[in-house]
Amino acid sequence: MAAAGAAPLLPGLLPAATARAADSGRPDFLLVGEGAAVEVFVDAVDDPAVIRAAGDLRADIERVGGVRPGLLHELPAKADRLVLVGTIGSSPVIDRLVAAGRLDVSGVRGRWEASVTQVVERPVPGVRRALVIAGSDRRGTVYGVYDTSERIGVSPWYWWADVPVERRDTVTVPADTVKRREPSVRYRGIFINDEQNLTTWSHRTQETDKNIGPETYKRVFELLLRLKANYLWPAMHPYSDFFNKHRENPELADRYGIVVGSSHPEALLRNGVHEWEPWAAEHPNPDGTAPVYDYTVNPAVISDYWRARARQNAAYESSWTLGMRGLHDSALETKYATTIPEKVVVMNDIIADQRRTLTEEVGAAAEPQIFIPYKEVLDLYNAGVRVPEDVTLIWPDDNHGNMRQLPNDAERARPGGNGIYYHLSYWGRPKSYLWLDTTQLAKVWQELRRVYEHGADRMWIFNVGDLKSIETGLSFSMDMAWDVDRWDADDVEDFLAEWAGRQFGRLHRREIAAIRTEYYRLAAELRPEFIARGILSVIHHGDEAGRRLGAYDRLLGRVRAVGAELPEAYRDAFYELVEYPVHGAYLMNLKYYWADRNGLAVTQGRGAGTNRFADLAEAAHTQEAALTRRYNTEVAGGKWDGIVNPYPSQIPKAPGRPSVTRVAQRETSGLGVAAEGNETGAARPLSFSSWTRDRRFVDVFNTGFLALDWTAEPGAPWLRLSSAGGSLTEQTRVWVEVDWARAPEGTLDTTVTFTGAGRSAEVPVRVVNDGARALRRARGFVEANGFVSIDAAHFAQRVARGGARWRVVRGLGRRRGAMEAVPSTAAAVTEEFAERAPELGYRVRFASTGTFPVTVFRLPSLDERGHRRVAVALDDQPATVLTGQSVATGNRGDAWARQVEDGVEKLTAHVTVTEAGDHMLRIFMVDAAIAVDQIVVDTGGLPVSYLAPPESYHPVFNPEPAYEPGLDVPRQ
């Protein structure tokens, strides 16, 4: 396998966020050789989490070398080699090495979760050589252990994604000293949420008598530690067993070293979905009725309810959520507090009550304590809720990856610090995305970088839904949480390449990274979970929906090419991590594309072709179902039974099988023609420009079911047609192009005439040929076909001002990269933009004059205590400030909902072009951390479409514009 480039991790390859000393020149440390494995020592007095992790190291060495090491709790009298695992301050052997100056713990001792791995010669009497893994605390040691596992080739995803472990007869690690420094973020973890699929799978395959129990959590805890996470909000929905139902769960978490907390509606580790009703039944009101979960009605009963859990879990390392919301993620209920100020008073009383409870039942160990101003609670917080200074504020996003607000100077100075609750998966308004990992990593990077710059570094918790589809996004988020500076705006794809290399080997890592980047880009245009009828145009810009499906089709071809070259052992992991997401997203889009074509065919009066599109839509849905069935029943021998379901019953607004229409067969025939840009007929001419070298289509179709003969005749010798005629039962797409070498200069009008079944139809053609000399003179973007379309990263000039600047974030947005105004903490600029504001300039050649709308496609971001603004100007004209949505409303159909569904917010200003020729279109930062993806100027010919038009001609960035081929109707 290694020779084929498939070895996921060659010996000595370092995991993320470690410091490595210069090559020592000493021989590698041998873990397995000649059929024997080195023994592993860990002191019996060390923490149980460390002893347990040492057992995993033994198992990992066996996975690689085929021999299981022995586990020792007493030092051997004599050994050639030994692995010494221990925690500084808890392992006498480690402490003696430190005291003797034999173990370099500088930058490690006294730090949070840090570790050093070092080869020490003659560490103790009788031992010639030892690989010493020492941590600053129990989790530091555990992470050092798992770093060693990664270095010998065991992926953190070996079980959860079936990444194979390459077997070797000889297993070594380099003798270099490796230090894992203190993490950027103290608490790093996940929220298992909306976990219907995970519950189904767990019940079927792990514990048939439970709905997510200790056997499943063992796997979850191990994965978290291998990813260098330390924190969990457990599953909490009605279809799952609540975490404390099985007392083994908190005991296991503590034994693994996992800090367990609870989500925003689960105060003091109480699961309201399952636990409140039984408690209320056991503590009835004096009149026998059950108390309601309303602190203004039943404060004593609710307080006792919280107290019981605090007492029960006092011995475990826990995180305590303060405050209150309604049962099962609903809004706070306060019968006797109806106004915002009244509710603020109630919340203050709740927090004070909870703090007393924790002091009395848990004591000094009751930390961290957190307050999560989620949804309506954020309004209360901003209205005056008093959160004690030592409590960590956990700032939520809008459920779609956009932070709602971030700490101000006073909040950053609080000793409790700040953290975030961030969604990589979501159930709810306006639409859900739980099926696939579809949030661009560059988007995650942008927001996490922003929150870190604002001082939110105490706790990062990521909503991962069912966990199983989010492998790549979770890996990246944990990488960022440990070392936020490791990846920059230019190299998020480098993370993907490194990560792919760890799973599938170095040979294909760059191609897999490129595949994932394009997969994320297509999802940024429109998440597959958000697809619906009529979103994408099938008539404009060369069939924008068809071109998008063409991109998916080509991407799937690349996936299959890589998959065909991987050894068989890697096929399951590749299917789970690469093939299924790409193929599934493609098919979800494909069935809606054919359904849209079916609907248009009905409008156009097509005959047999209407039914053909209906068949294609149904076939794509069937293929998608088969793809998922393979995941659940065949991959890894059926290990993942029930883990994947695009349509779990609880998801609102999930796309399903699109409706289609069929027409009754009629024994007739008739010629129909629909030209690009027209739903029916050809009233809008086919437009061609010598700048963009366009390719336009005409759909020729049969209005009946009997075959007909047809012909197409261009009105000029310099028009080229992909087909000049033939026999037609359903439909065909004819592509029209201009032979620019033969076409005269100037504005030319002609036609293409289609004839068949006793009728003729003329399609008008408008050609603007500015000639080769004009092409050579162009210096910037050129107006053509009534618009200018610009990718924001393709600027002519970039000017930094006032300590702020615009930077390119590659892999962000609908194109290849977007422009972001940084630093995110920069002060807003509200006047004198040309002198004070960071600027982007785009040179544009206008052929038209007049006042035109300019639309800036900005990527969503929020600031509920501020603004989201950018300014636009042409040349030296006054700038227009555009104000974007800054508040997450939680409503369907409003500006916020549209921007999170579309992934962009379109902000429009107007500029006046008084003279044709070259001009400078200028974009100014008003508020920091705003990101611009595309800019479109409508000079009178821009058709309505979901995506921006293809980028305009530019002599450097787009010298040979060409439509990528779209998807055509498969031949029968």
PDB file of C-alpha atoms in Angstrom, residues 655-829:
ATOM      1  CA  PRO A 655     -36.377  18.236   0.233  1.00  0.00           C
ATOM      2  CA  GLY A 656     -37.797  14.902  -0.829  1.00  0.00           C
ATOM      3  CA  ARG A 657     -39.177  13.486  -4.039  1.00  0.00           C
ATOM      4  CA  PRO A 658     -40.086  16.436  -6.283  1.00  0.00           C
ATOM      5  CA  SER A 659     -43.494  16.357  -7.899  1.00  0.00           C
ATOM      6  CA  VAL A 660     -43.571  15.902 -11.666  1.00  0.00           C
ATOM      7  CA  THR A 661     -46.235  15.983 -14.369  1.00  0.00           C
ATOM      8  CA  ARG A 662     -46.844  13.495 -17.120  1.00  0.00           C
ATOM      9  CA  VAL A 663     -48.936  14.099 -20.214  1.00  0.00           C
ATOM     10  CA  ALA A 664     -51.150  11.567 -21.929  1.00  0.00           C
ATOM     11  CA  GLN A 665     -49.730  10.062 -25.072  1.00  0.00           C
ATOM     12  CA  ARG A 666     -51.179  11.510 -28.254  1.00  0.00           C
ATOM     13  CA  GLU A 667     -50.507  10.217 -31.740  1.00  0.00           C
ATOM     14  CA  THR A 668     -49.430  13.591 -33.089  1.00  0.00           C
ATOM     15  CA  SER A 669     -46.282  15.523 -33.828  1.00  0.00           C
ATOM     16  CA  GLY A 670     -45.419  19.184 -33.946  1.00  0.00           C
ATOM     17  CA  LEU A 671     -42.324  21.362 -33.956  1.00  0.00           C
ATOM     18  CA  GLY A 672     -41.637  23.526 -30.923  1.00  0.00           C
ATOM     19  CA  VAL A 673     -38.766  25.937 -30.324  1.00  0.00           C
ATOM     20  CA  ALA A 674     -37.657  27.706 -27.128  1.00  0.00           C
ATOM     21  CA  ALA A 675     -34.535  29.867 -27.287  1.00  0.00           C
ATOM     22  CA  GLU A 676     -32.245  30.570 -24.328  1.00  0.00           C
ATOM     23  CA  GLY A 677     -33.573  33.422 -22.239  1.00  0.00           C
ATOM     24  CA  ASN A 678     -37.204  32.578 -23.033  1.00  0.00           C
ATOM     25  CA  GLU A 679     -39.599  30.287 -21.212  1.00  0.00           C
ATOM     26  CA  THR A 680     -41.453  29.860 -24.489  1.00  0.00           C
ATOM     27  CA  GLY A 681     -40.677  30.951 -28.011  1.00  0.00           C
ATOM     28  CA  ALA A 682     -37.843  33.271 -28.955  1.00  0.00           C
ATOM     29  CA  ALA A 683     -38.892  36.843 -28.233  1.00  0.00           C
ATOM     30  CA  ARG A 684     -35.603  37.541 -26.461  1.00  0.00           C
ATOM     31  CA  PRO A 685     -32.795  37.305 -29.041  1.00  0.00           C
ATOM     32  CA  LEU A 686     -29.747  35.124 -28.591  1.00  0.00           C
ATOM     33  CA  SER A 687     -27.016  37.619 -27.646  1.00  0.00           C
ATOM     34  CA  PHE A 688     -23.366  37.190 -28.566  1.00  0.00           C
ATOM     35  CA  SER A 689     -20.316  39.315 -27.798  1.00  0.00           C
ATOM     36  CA  SER A 690     -16.789  39.072 -29.137  1.00  0.00           C
ATOM     37  CA  TRP A 691     -15.592  39.702 -25.578  1.00  0.00           C
ATOM     38  CA  THR A 692     -17.273  36.715 -23.986  1.00  0.00           C
ATOM     39  CA  ARG A 693     -17.416  34.409 -27.073  1.00  0.00           C
ATOM     40  CA  ASP A 694     -20.807  33.150 -25.984  1.00  0.00           C
ATOM     41  CA  ARG A 695     -22.434  29.814 -26.625  1.00  0.00           C
ATOM     42  CA  ARG A 696     -26.253  29.866 -26.642  1.00  0.00           C
ATOM     43  CA  PHE A 697     -28.844  27.127 -26.870  1.00  0.00           C
ATOM     44  CA  VAL A 698     -32.132  26.577 -28.600  1.00  0.00           C
ATOM     45  CA  ASP A 699     -34.361  23.732 -27.429  1.00  0.00           C
ATOM     46  CA  VAL A 700     -36.074  22.021 -30.338  1.00  0.00           C
ATOM     47  CA  PHE A 701     -38.885  19.738 -29.219  1.00  0.00           C
ATOM     48  CA  ASN A 702     -41.822  17.657 -30.326  1.00  0.00           C
ATOM     49  CA  THR A 703     -45.262  18.730 -29.109  1.00  0.00           C
ATOM     50  CA  GLY A 704     -46.525  15.201 -29.679  1.00  0.00           C
ATOM     51  CA  PHE A 705     -45.301  11.622 -29.550  1.00  0.00           C
ATOM     52  CA  LEU A 706     -44.796  10.702 -33.226  1.00  0.00           C
ATOM     53  CA  ALA A 707     -41.357  11.259 -34.739  1.00  0.00           C
ATOM     54  CA  LEU A 708     -40.805  14.273 -36.988  1.00  0.00           C
ATOM     55  CA  ASP A 709     -37.993  15.452 -39.215  1.00  0.00           C
ATOM     56  CA  TRP A 710     -36.543  18.898 -38.648  1.00  0.00           C
ATOM     57  CA  THR A 711     -33.845  21.197 -40.024  1.00  0.00           C
ATOM     58  CA  ALA A 712     -32.011  24.292 -38.806  1.00  0.00           C
ATOM     59  CA  GLU A 713     -30.650  26.981 -41.117  1.00  0.00           C
ATOM     60  CA  PRO A 714     -28.331  29.770 -39.904  1.00  0.00           C
ATOM     61  CA  GLY A 715     -28.987  33.196 -41.375  1.00  0.00           C
ATOM     62  CA  ALA A 716     -25.292  33.981 -41.773  1.00  0.00           C
ATOM     63  CA  PRO A 717     -22.320  31.870 -42.850  1.00  0.00           C
ATOM     64  CA  TRP A 718     -20.413  32.749 -39.664  1.00  0.00           C
ATOM     65  CA  LEU A 719     -23.035  31.157 -37.373  1.00  0.00           C
ATOM     66  CA  ARG A 720     -22.264  27.583 -36.319  1.00  0.00           C
ATOM     67  CA  LEU A 721     -24.842  25.078 -35.106  1.00  0.00           C
ATOM     68  CA  SER A 722     -24.188  21.928 -33.112  1.00  0.00           C
ATOM     69  CA  SER A 723     -26.825  20.165 -35.220  1.00  0.00           C
ATOM     70  CA  ALA A 724     -28.495  21.047 -38.521  1.00  0.00           C
ATOM     71  CA  GLY A 725     -31.428  18.665 -38.218  1.00  0.00           C
ATOM     72  CA  GLY A 726     -32.562  15.076 -37.925  1.00  0.00           C
ATOM     73  CA  SER A 727     -35.429  12.977 -36.650  1.00  0.00           C
ATOM     74  CA  LEU A 728     -37.050  13.994 -33.371  1.00  0.00           C
ATOM     75  CA  THR A 729     -39.378  12.108 -31.030  1.00  0.00           C
ATOM     76  CA  GLU A 730     -38.756  14.013 -27.780  1.00  0.00           C
ATOM     77  CA  GLN A 731     -36.335  16.969 -27.863  1.00  0.00           C
ATOM     78  CA  THR A 732     -32.811  18.083 -28.582  1.00  0.00           C
ATOM     79  CA  ARG A 733     -30.677  21.064 -27.598  1.00  0.00           C
ATOM     80  CA  VAL A 734     -28.976  22.922 -30.431  1.00  0.00           C
ATOM     81  CA  TRP A 735     -25.995  25.055 -29.504  1.00  0.00           C
ATOM     82  CA  VAL A 736     -25.346  28.218 -31.507  1.00  0.00           C
ATOM     83  CA  GLU A 737     -21.900  29.816 -31.725  1.00  0.00           C
ATOM     84  CA  VAL A 738     -20.193  32.526 -33.779  1.00  0.00           C
ATOM     85  CA  ASP A 739     -17.155  31.934 -35.980  1.00  0.00           C
ATOM     86  CA  TRP A 740     -15.440  35.113 -34.862  1.00  0.00           C
ATOM     87  CA  ALA A 741     -12.685  34.849 -37.460  1.00  0.00           C
ATOM     88  CA  ARG A 742     -15.331  35.177 -40.189  1.00  0.00           C
ATOM     89  CA  ALA A 743     -17.864  37.493 -38.563  1.00  0.00           C
ATOM     90  CA  PRO A 744     -17.780  41.176 -39.648  1.00  0.00           C
ATOM     91  CA  GLU A 745     -17.118  43.851 -37.034  1.00  0.00           C
ATOM     92  CA  GLY A 746     -20.016  45.851 -35.685  1.00  0.00           C
ATOM     93  CA  THR A 747     -23.517  45.051 -34.449  1.00  0.00           C
ATOM     94  CA  LEU A 748     -25.064  42.278 -36.505  1.00  0.00           C
ATOM     95  CA  ASP A 749     -28.632  40.973 -36.560  1.00  0.00           C
ATOM     96  CA  THR A 750     -29.561  37.669 -38.113  1.00  0.00           C
ATOM     97  CA  THR A 751     -31.657  34.570 -37.411  1.00  0.00           C
ATOM     98  CA  VAL A 752     -31.627  30.821 -37.162  1.00  0.00           C
ATOM     99  CA  THR A 753     -34.631  29.193 -38.833  1.00  0.00           C
ATOM    100  CA  PHE A 754     -36.018  25.882 -37.614  1.00  0.00           C
ATOM    101  CA  THR A 755     -38.363  23.917 -39.849  1.00  0.00           C
ATOM    102  CA  GLY A 756     -40.352  20.728 -39.309  1.00  0.00           C
ATOM    103  CA  ALA A 757     -43.812  19.187 -39.198  1.00  0.00           C
ATOM    104  CA  GLY A 758     -45.134  21.785 -41.604  1.00  0.00           C
ATOM    105  CA  ARG A 759     -44.027  24.926 -39.747  1.00  0.00           C
ATOM    106  CA  SER A 760     -41.033  27.208 -39.398  1.00  0.00           C
ATOM    107  CA  ALA A 761     -39.794  29.242 -36.448  1.00  0.00           C
ATOM    108  CA  GLU A 762     -37.227  32.020 -36.527  1.00  0.00           C
ATOM    109  CA  VAL A 763     -34.902  32.674 -33.597  1.00  0.00           C
ATOM    110  CA  PRO A 764     -33.427  36.205 -33.642  1.00  0.00           C
ATOM    111  CA  VAL A 765     -29.692  36.588 -33.107  1.00  0.00           C
ATOM    112  CA  ARG A 766     -27.858  39.766 -32.011  1.00  0.00           C
ATOM    113  CA  VAL A 767     -24.047  39.777 -32.378  1.00  0.00           C
ATOM    114  CA  VAL A 768     -21.729  42.555 -31.163  1.00  0.00           C
ATOM    115  CA  ASN A 769     -18.236  42.149 -32.625  1.00  0.00           C
ATOM    116  CA  ASP A 770     -15.777  44.796 -31.401  1.00  0.00           C
ATOM    117  CA  GLY A 771     -12.886  43.152 -33.218  1.00  0.00           C
ATOM    118  CA  ALA A 772      -9.454  41.914 -32.279  1.00  0.00           C
ATOM    119  CA  ARG A 773      -7.955  45.402 -31.847  1.00  0.00           C
ATOM    120  CA  ALA A 774     -10.401  46.279 -29.087  1.00  0.00           C
ATOM    121  CA  LEU A 775      -9.554  43.004 -27.389  1.00  0.00           C
ATOM    122  CA  ARG A 776      -5.901  43.942 -27.296  1.00  0.00           C
ATOM    123  CA  ARG A 777      -6.665  47.370 -25.784  1.00  0.00           C
ATOM    124  CA  ALA A 778      -8.791  46.140 -22.893  1.00  0.00           C
ATOM    125  CA  ARG A 779      -7.340  46.768 -19.430  1.00  0.00           C
ATOM    126  CA  GLY A 780     -10.103  45.566 -17.111  1.00  0.00           C
ATOM    127  CA  PHE A 781     -13.520  43.996 -17.054  1.00  0.00           C
ATOM    128  CA  VAL A 782     -15.603  44.680 -20.157  1.00  0.00           C
ATOM    129  CA  GLU A 783     -19.343  45.209 -20.376  1.00  0.00           C
ATOM    130  CA  ALA A 784     -21.053  42.736 -22.707  1.00  0.00           C
ATOM    131  CA  ASN A 785     -24.606  41.512 -23.221  1.00  0.00           C
ATOM    132  CA  GLY A 786     -25.929  44.242 -20.967  1.00  0.00           C
ATOM    133  CA  PHE A 787     -23.970  43.593 -17.774  1.00  0.00           C
ATOM    134  CA  VAL A 788     -20.587  43.387 -16.055  1.00  0.00           C
ATOM    135  CA  SER A 789     -19.885  40.473 -13.697  1.00  0.00           C
ATOM    136  CA  ILE A 790     -16.846  40.585 -11.411  1.00  0.00           C
ATOM    137  CA  ASP A 791     -15.318  38.134  -8.971  1.00  0.00           C
ATOM    138  CA  ALA A 792     -14.372  40.256  -5.956  1.00  0.00           C
ATOM    139  CA  ALA A 793     -10.920  38.657  -5.631  1.00  0.00           C
ATOM    140  CA  HIS A 794     -10.013  39.935  -9.115  1.00  0.00           C
ATOM    141  CA  PHE A 795      -9.258  43.524  -8.146  1.00  0.00           C
ATOM    142  CA  ALA A 796      -7.082  46.009 -10.001  1.00  0.00           C
ATOM    143  CA  GLN A 797      -5.972  47.789  -6.865  1.00  0.00           C
ATOM    144  CA  ARG A 798      -6.134  47.223  -3.122  1.00  0.00           C
ATOM    145  CA  VAL A 799      -5.412  50.065  -0.699  1.00  0.00           C
ATOM    146  CA  ALA A 800      -4.991  49.590   3.060  1.00  0.00           C
ATOM    147  CA  ARG A 801      -5.945  52.526   5.263  1.00  0.00           C
ATOM    148  CA  GLY A 802      -6.283  53.260   8.952  1.00  0.00           C
ATOM    149  CA  GLY A 803      -4.730  49.989  10.069  1.00  0.00           C
ATOM    150  CA  ALA A 804      -7.282  47.916   8.153  1.00  0.00           C
ATOM    151  CA  ARG A 805      -7.161  46.173   4.798  1.00  0.00           C
ATOM    152  CA  TRP A 806      -8.951  43.802   2.456  1.00  0.00           C
ATOM    153  CA  ARG A 807      -7.601  40.251   2.263  1.00  0.00           C
ATOM    154  CA  VAL A 808      -8.388  37.320  -0.002  1.00  0.00           C
ATOM    155  CA  VAL A 809      -9.926  34.306   1.734  1.00  0.00           C
ATOM    156  CA  ARG A 810      -9.442  31.440  -0.667  1.00  0.00           C
ATOM    157  CA  GLY A 811     -12.148  28.823  -0.903  1.00  0.00           C
ATOM    158  CA  LEU A 812     -14.763  31.205   0.506  1.00  0.00           C
ATOM    159  CA  GLY A 813     -18.013  32.009  -1.261  1.00  0.00           C
ATOM    160  CA  ARG A 814     -19.563  31.007  -4.570  1.00  0.00           C
ATOM    161  CA  ARG A 815     -16.385  31.475  -6.592  1.00  0.00           C
ATOM    162  CA  ARG A 816     -12.776  30.640  -5.723  1.00  0.00           C
ATOM    163  CA  GLY A 817     -12.297  33.214  -2.997  1.00  0.00           C
ATOM    164  CA  ALA A 818     -13.829  36.298  -1.420  1.00  0.00           C
ATOM    165  CA  MET A 819     -12.526  39.586  -0.039  1.00  0.00           C
ATOM    166  CA  GLU A 820     -12.787  40.225   3.703  1.00  0.00           C
ATOM    167  CA  ALA A 821     -12.140  43.501   5.540  1.00  0.00           C
ATOM    168  CA  VAL A 822      -9.734  42.876   8.418  1.00  0.00           C
ATOM    169  CA  PRO A 823      -8.863  42.951  11.221  1.00  0.00           C
ATOM    170  CA  SER A 824     -12.318  42.071  12.467  1.00  0.00           C
ATOM    171  CA  THR A 825     -11.791  44.419  15.414  1.00  0.00           C
ATOM    172  CA  ALA A 826     -11.138  47.493  13.217  1.00  0.00           C
ATOM    173  CA  ALA A 827     -13.257  50.553  13.876  1.00  0.00           C
ATOM    174  CA  ALA A 828     -16.015  51.402  11.432  1.00  0.00           C
ATOM    175  CA  VAL A 829     -15.379  54.123   8.826  1.00  0.00           C
TER     176      VAL A 829
END
